[in-house]
JSON list of C-alpha atoms in Angstrom, two decimals:
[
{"chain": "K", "resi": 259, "resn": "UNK", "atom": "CA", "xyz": [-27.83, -9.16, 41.46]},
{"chain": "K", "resi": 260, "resn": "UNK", "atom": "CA", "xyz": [-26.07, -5.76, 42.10]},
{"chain": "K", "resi": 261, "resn": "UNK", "atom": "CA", "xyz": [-22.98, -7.87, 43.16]},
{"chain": "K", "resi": 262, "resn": "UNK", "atom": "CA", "xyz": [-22.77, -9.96, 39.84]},
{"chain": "K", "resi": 263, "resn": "UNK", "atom": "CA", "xyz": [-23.66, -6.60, 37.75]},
{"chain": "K", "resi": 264, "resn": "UNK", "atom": "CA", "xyz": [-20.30, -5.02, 39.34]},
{"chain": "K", "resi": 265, "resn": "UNK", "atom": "CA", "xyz": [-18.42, -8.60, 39.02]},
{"chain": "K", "resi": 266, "resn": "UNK", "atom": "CA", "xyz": [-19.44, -8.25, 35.50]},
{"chain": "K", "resi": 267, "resn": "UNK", "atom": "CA", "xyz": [-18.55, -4.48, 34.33]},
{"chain": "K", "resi": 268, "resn": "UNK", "atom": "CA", "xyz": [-15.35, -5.19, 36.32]},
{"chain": "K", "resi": 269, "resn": "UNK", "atom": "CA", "xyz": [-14.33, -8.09, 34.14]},
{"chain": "K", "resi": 270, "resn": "UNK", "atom": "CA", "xyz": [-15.63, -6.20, 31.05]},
{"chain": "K", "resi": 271, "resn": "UNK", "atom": "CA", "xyz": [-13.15, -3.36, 32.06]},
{"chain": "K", "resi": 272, "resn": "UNK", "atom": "CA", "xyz": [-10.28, -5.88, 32.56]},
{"chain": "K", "resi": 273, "resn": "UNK", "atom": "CA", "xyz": [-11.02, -6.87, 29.31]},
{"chain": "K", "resi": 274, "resn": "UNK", "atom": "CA", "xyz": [-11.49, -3.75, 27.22]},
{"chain": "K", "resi": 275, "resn": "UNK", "atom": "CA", "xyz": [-8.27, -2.42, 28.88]},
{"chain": "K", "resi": 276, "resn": "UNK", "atom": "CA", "xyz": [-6.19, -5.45, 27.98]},
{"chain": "K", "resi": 277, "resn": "UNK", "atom": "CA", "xyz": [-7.20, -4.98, 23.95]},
{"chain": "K", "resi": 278, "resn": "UNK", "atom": "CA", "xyz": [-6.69, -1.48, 23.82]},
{"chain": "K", "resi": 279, "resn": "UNK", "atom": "CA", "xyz": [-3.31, -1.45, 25.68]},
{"chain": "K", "resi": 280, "resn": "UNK", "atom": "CA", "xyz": [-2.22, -4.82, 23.07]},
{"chain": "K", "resi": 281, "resn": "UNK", "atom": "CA", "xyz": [0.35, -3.76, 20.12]},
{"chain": "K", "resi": 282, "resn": "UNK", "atom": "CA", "xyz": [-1.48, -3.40, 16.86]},
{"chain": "K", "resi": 283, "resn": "UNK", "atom": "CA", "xyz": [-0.85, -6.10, 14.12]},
{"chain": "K", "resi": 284, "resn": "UNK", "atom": "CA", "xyz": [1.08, -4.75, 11.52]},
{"chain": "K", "resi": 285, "resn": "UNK", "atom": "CA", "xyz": [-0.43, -4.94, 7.90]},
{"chain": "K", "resi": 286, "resn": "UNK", "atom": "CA", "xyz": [2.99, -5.75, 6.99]},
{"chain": "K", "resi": 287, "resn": "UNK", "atom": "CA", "xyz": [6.05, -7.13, 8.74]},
{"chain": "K", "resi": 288, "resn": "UNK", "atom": "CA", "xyz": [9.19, -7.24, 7.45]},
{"chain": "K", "resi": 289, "resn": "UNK", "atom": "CA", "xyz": [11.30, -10.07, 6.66]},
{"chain": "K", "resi": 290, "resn": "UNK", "atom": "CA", "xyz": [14.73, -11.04, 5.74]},
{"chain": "K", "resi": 291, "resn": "UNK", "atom": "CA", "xyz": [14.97, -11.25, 1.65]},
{"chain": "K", "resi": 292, "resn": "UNK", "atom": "CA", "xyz": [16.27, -14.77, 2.12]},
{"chain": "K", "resi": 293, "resn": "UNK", "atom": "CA", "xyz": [13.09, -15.90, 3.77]},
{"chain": "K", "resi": 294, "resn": "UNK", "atom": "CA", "xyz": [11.16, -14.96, 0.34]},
{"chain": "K", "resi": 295, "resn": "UNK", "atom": "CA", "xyz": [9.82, -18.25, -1.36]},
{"chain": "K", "resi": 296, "resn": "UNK", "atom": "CA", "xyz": [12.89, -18.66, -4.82]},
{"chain": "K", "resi": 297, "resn": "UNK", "atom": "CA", "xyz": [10.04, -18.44, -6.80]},
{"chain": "K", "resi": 298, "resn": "UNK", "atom": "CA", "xyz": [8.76, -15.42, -5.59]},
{"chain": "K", "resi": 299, "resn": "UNK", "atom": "CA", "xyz": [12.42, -13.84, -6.09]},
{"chain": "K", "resi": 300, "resn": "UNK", "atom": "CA", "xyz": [13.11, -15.45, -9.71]},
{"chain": "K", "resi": 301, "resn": "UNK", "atom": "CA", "xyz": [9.73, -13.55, -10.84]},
{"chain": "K", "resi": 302, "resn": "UNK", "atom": "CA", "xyz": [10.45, -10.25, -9.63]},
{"chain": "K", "resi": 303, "resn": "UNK", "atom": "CA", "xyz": [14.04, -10.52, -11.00]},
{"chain": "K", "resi": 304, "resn": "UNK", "atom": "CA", "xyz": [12.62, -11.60, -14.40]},
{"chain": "K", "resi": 305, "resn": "UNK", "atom": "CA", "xyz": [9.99, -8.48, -14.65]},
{"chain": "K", "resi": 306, "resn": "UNK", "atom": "CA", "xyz": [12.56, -5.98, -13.27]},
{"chain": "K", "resi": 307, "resn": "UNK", "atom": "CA", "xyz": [16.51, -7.73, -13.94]},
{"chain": "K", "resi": 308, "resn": "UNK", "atom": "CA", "xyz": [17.99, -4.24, -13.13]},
{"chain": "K", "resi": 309, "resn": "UNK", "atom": "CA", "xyz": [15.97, -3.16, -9.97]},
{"chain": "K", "resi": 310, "resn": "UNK", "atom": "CA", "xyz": [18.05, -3.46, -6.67]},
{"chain": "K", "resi": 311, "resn": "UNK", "atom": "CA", "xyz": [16.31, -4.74, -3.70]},
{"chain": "K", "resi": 312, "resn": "UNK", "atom": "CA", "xyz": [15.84, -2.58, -0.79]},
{"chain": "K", "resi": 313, "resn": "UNK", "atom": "CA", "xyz": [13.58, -4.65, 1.31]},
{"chain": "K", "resi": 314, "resn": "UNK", "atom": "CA", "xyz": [11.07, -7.51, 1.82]},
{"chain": "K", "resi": 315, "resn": "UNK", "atom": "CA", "xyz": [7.89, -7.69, 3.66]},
{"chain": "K", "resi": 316, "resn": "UNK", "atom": "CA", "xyz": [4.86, -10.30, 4.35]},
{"chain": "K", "resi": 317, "resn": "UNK", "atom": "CA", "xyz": [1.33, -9.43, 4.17]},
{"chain": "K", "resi": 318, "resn": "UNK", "atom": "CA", "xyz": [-2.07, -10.82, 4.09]},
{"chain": "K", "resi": 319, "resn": "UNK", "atom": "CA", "xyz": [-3.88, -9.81, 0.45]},
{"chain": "K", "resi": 320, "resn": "UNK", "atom": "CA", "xyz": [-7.34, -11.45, 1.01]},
{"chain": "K", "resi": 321, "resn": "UNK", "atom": "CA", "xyz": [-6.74, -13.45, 3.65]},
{"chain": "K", "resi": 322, "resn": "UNK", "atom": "CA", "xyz": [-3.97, -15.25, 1.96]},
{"chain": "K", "resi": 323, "resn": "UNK", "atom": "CA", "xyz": [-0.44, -14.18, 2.62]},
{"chain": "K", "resi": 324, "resn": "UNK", "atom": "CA", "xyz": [1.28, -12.79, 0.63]},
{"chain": "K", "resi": 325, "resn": "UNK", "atom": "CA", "xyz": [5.49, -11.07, 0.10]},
{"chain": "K", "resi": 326, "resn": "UNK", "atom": "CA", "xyz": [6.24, -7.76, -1.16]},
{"chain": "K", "resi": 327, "resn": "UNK", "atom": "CA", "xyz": [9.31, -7.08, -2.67]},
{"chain": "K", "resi": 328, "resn": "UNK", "atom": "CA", "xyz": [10.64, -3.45, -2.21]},
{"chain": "K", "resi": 329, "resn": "UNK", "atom": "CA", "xyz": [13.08, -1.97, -4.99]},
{"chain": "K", "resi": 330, "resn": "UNK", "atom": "CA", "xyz": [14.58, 1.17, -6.61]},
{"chain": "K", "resi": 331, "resn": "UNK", "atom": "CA", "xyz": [15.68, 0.93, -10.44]},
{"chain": "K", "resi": 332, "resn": "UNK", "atom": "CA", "xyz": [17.03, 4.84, -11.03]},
{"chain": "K", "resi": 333, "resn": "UNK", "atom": "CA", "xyz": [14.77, 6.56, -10.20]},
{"chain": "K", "resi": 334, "resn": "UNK", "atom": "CA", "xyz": [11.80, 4.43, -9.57]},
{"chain": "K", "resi": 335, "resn": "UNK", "atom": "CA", "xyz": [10.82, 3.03, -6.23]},
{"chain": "K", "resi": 336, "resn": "UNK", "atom": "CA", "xyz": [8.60, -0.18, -6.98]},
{"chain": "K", "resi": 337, "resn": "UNK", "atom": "CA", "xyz": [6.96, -2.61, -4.50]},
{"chain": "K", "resi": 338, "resn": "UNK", "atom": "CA", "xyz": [5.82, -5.68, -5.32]},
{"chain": "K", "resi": 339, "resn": "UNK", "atom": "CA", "xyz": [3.07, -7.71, -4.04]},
{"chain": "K", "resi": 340, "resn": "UNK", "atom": "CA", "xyz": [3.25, -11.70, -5.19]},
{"chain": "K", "resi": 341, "resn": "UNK", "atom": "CA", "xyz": [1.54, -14.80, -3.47]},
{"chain": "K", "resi": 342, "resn": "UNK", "atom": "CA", "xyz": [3.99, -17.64, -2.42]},
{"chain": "K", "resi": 343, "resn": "UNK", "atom": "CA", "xyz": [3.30, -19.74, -5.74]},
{"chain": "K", "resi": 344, "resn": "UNK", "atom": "CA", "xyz": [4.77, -16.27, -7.84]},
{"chain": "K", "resi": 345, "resn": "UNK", "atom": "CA", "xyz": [1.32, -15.22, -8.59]},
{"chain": "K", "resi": 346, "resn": "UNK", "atom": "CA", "xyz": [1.65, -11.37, -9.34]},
{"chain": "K", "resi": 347, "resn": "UNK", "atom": "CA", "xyz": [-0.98, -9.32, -7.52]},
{"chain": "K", "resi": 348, "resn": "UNK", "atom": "CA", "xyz": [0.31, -5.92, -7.98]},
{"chain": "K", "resi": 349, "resn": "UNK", "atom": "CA", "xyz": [3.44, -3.21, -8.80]},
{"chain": "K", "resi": 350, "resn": "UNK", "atom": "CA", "xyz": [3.00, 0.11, -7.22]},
{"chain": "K", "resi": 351, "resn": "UNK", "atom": "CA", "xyz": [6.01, 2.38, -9.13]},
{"chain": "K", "resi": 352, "resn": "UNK", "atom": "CA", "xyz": [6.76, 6.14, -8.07]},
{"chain": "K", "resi": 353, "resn": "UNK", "atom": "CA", "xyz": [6.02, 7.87, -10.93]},
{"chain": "K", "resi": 354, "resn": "UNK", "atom": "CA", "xyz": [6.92, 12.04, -11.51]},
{"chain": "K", "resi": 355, "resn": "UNK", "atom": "CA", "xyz": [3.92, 14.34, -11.78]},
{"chain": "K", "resi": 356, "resn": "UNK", "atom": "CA", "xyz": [4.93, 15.27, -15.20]},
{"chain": "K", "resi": 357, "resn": "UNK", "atom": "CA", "xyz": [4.53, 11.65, -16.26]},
{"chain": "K", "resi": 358, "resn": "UNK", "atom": "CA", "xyz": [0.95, 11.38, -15.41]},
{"chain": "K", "resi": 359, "resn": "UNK", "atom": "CA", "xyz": [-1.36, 11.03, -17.99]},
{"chain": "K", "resi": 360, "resn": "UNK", "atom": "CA", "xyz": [-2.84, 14.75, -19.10]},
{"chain": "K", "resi": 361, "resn": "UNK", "atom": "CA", "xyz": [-6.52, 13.80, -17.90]},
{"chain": "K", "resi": 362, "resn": "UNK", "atom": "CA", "xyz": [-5.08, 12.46, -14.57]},
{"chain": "K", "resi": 363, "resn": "UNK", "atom": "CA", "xyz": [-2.58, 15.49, -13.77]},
{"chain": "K", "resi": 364, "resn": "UNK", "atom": "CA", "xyz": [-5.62, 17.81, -14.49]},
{"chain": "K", "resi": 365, "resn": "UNK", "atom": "CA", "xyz": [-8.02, 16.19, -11.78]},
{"chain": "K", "resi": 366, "resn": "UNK", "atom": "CA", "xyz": [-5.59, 16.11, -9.09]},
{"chain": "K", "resi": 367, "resn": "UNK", "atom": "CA", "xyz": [-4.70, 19.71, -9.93]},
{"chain": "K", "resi": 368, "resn": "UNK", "atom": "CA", "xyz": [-8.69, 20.28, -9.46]},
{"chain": "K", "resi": 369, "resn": "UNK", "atom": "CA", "xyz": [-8.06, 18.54, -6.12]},
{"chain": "K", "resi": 370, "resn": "UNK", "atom": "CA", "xyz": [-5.23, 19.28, -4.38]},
{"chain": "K", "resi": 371, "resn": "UNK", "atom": "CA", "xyz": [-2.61, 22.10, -4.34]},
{"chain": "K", "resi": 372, "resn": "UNK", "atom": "CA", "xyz": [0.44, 20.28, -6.19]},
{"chain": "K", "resi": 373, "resn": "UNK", "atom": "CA", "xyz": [2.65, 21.11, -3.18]},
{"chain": "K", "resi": 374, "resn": "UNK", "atom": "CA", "xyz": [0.31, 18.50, -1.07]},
{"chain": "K", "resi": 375, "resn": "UNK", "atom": "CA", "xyz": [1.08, 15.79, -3.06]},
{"chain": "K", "resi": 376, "resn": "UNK", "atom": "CA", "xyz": [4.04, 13.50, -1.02]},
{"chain": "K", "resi": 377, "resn": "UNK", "atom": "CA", "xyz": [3.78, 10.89, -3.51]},
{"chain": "K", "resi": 378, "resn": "UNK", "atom": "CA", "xyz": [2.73, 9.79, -6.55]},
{"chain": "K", "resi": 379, "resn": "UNK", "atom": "CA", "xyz": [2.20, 6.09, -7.46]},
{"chain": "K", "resi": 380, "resn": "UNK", "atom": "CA", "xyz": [1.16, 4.19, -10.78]},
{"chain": "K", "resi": 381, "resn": "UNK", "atom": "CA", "xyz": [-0.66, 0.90, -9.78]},
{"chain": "K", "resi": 382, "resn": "UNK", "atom": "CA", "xyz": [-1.22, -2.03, -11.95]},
{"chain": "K", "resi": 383, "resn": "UNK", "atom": "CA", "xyz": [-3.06, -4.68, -10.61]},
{"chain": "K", "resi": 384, "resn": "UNK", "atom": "CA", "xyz": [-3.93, -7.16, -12.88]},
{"chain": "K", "resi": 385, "resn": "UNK", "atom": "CA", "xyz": [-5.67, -5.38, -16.13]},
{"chain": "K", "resi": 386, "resn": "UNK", "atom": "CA", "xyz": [-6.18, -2.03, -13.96]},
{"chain": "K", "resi": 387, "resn": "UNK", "atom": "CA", "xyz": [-4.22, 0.53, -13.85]},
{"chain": "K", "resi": 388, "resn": "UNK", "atom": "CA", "xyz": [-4.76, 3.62, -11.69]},
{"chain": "K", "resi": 389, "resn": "UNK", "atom": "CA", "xyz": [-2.93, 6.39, -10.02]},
{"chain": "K", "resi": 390, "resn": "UNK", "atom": "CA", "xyz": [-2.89, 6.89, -6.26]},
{"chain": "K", "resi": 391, "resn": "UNK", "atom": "CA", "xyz": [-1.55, 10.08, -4.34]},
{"chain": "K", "resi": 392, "resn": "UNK", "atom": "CA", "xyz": [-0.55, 10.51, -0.42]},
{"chain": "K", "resi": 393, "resn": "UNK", "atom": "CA", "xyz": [-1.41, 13.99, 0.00]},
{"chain": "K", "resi": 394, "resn": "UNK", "atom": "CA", "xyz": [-1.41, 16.20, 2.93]},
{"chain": "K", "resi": 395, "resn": "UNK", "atom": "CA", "xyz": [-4.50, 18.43, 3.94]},
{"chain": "K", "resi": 396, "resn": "UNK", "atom": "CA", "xyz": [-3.86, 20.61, 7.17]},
{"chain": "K", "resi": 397, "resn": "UNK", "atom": "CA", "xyz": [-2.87, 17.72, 10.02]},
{"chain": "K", "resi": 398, "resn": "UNK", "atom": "CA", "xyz": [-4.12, 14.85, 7.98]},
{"chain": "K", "resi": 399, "resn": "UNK", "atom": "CA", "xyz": [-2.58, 12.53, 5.66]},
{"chain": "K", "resi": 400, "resn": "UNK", "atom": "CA", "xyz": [-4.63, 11.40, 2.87]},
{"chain": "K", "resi": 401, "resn": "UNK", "atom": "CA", "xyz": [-4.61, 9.01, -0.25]},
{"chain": "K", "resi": 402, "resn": "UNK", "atom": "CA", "xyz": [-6.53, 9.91, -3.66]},
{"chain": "K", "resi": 403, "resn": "UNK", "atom": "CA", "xyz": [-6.53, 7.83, -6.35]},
{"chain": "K", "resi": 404, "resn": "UNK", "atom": "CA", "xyz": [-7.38, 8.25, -10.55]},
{"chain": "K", "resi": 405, "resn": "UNK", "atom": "CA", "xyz": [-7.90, 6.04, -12.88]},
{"chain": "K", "resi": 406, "resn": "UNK", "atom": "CA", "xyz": [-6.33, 7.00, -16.44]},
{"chain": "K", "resi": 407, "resn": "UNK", "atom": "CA", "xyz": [-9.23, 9.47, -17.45]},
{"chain": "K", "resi": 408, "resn": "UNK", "atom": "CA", "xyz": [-8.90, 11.21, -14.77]},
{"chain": "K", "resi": 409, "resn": "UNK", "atom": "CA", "xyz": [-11.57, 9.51, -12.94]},
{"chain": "K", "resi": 410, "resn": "UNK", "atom": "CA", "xyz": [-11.54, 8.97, -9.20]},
{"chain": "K", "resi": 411, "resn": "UNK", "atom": "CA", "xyz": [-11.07, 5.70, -7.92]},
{"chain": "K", "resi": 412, "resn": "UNK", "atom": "CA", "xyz": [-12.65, 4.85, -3.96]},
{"chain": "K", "resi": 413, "resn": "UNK", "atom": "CA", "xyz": [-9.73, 2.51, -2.39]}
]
């Protein structure tokens, strides 16, 4: 009994050391901008003719995958999420803190010291819109997000 109770908690240790010491799966890998389904590309270059392409990545969004489309048009950095079939599922745009609505500069203000704030983003998925920040707070980085009140939004 003592013999299989070792023979077990050995294996389990095998085992527990070969997942934790096994790369991470990436949320996102990126992929050559050719490999992007046509129709995927014709509908991001209809919604944003002037944006240039940086980079392309594939994702899973629900379970299903899913490419994203990375661009800058001036100043604007946009990425954009789309199924294979061109179904849009959301833009995330870089957007200037003095471009925020009022109600939604004056809640992160409440929350964060502006100098925390490494980005700002507006999201519009679907019918929503809201506005997400990567902030830093001491040695941690952190994301907030508003809706256009001034609400905030759990991600």
């Amino acid at each position: 009994m003592i013999r299989e109770c070792r023979w077990v908690l050995g294996t389990l240790a095998v085992v527990l050391a070969n997942v934790a010491s096994a790369p991470a799966q990436e949320a996102e890998q990126k992929v050559s901008c050719a490999s992007v389904p046509a129709q995927v590309r014709t509908a991001f270059e209809k919604m944003f003719p002037r944006a240039m392409i940086k980079a392309c990545a594939t994702e899973l969004e629900l379970g299903k995958k899913a490419f994203e489309i990375s661009s800058r048009e001036g100043k604007i950095n946009r990425d954009v999420l789309f199924y294979p079939d061109a179904t849009l599922i959301v833009v995330e745009e870089s957007i200037d803190f003095d471009q925020l609505p009022e109600p939604v500069r004056e809640a992160v203000q409440k929350a964060v010291p502006r100098q925390a704030i490494k980005l700002s983003e507006k999201v519009t998925r679907g019918e929503t819109v809201y506005y997400e920040f990567h902030i830093r707070r001491g040695n941690k980085d952190e994301e907030l997000a508003f809706d256009p009140m001034g609400k905030e939004v759990k991600l």
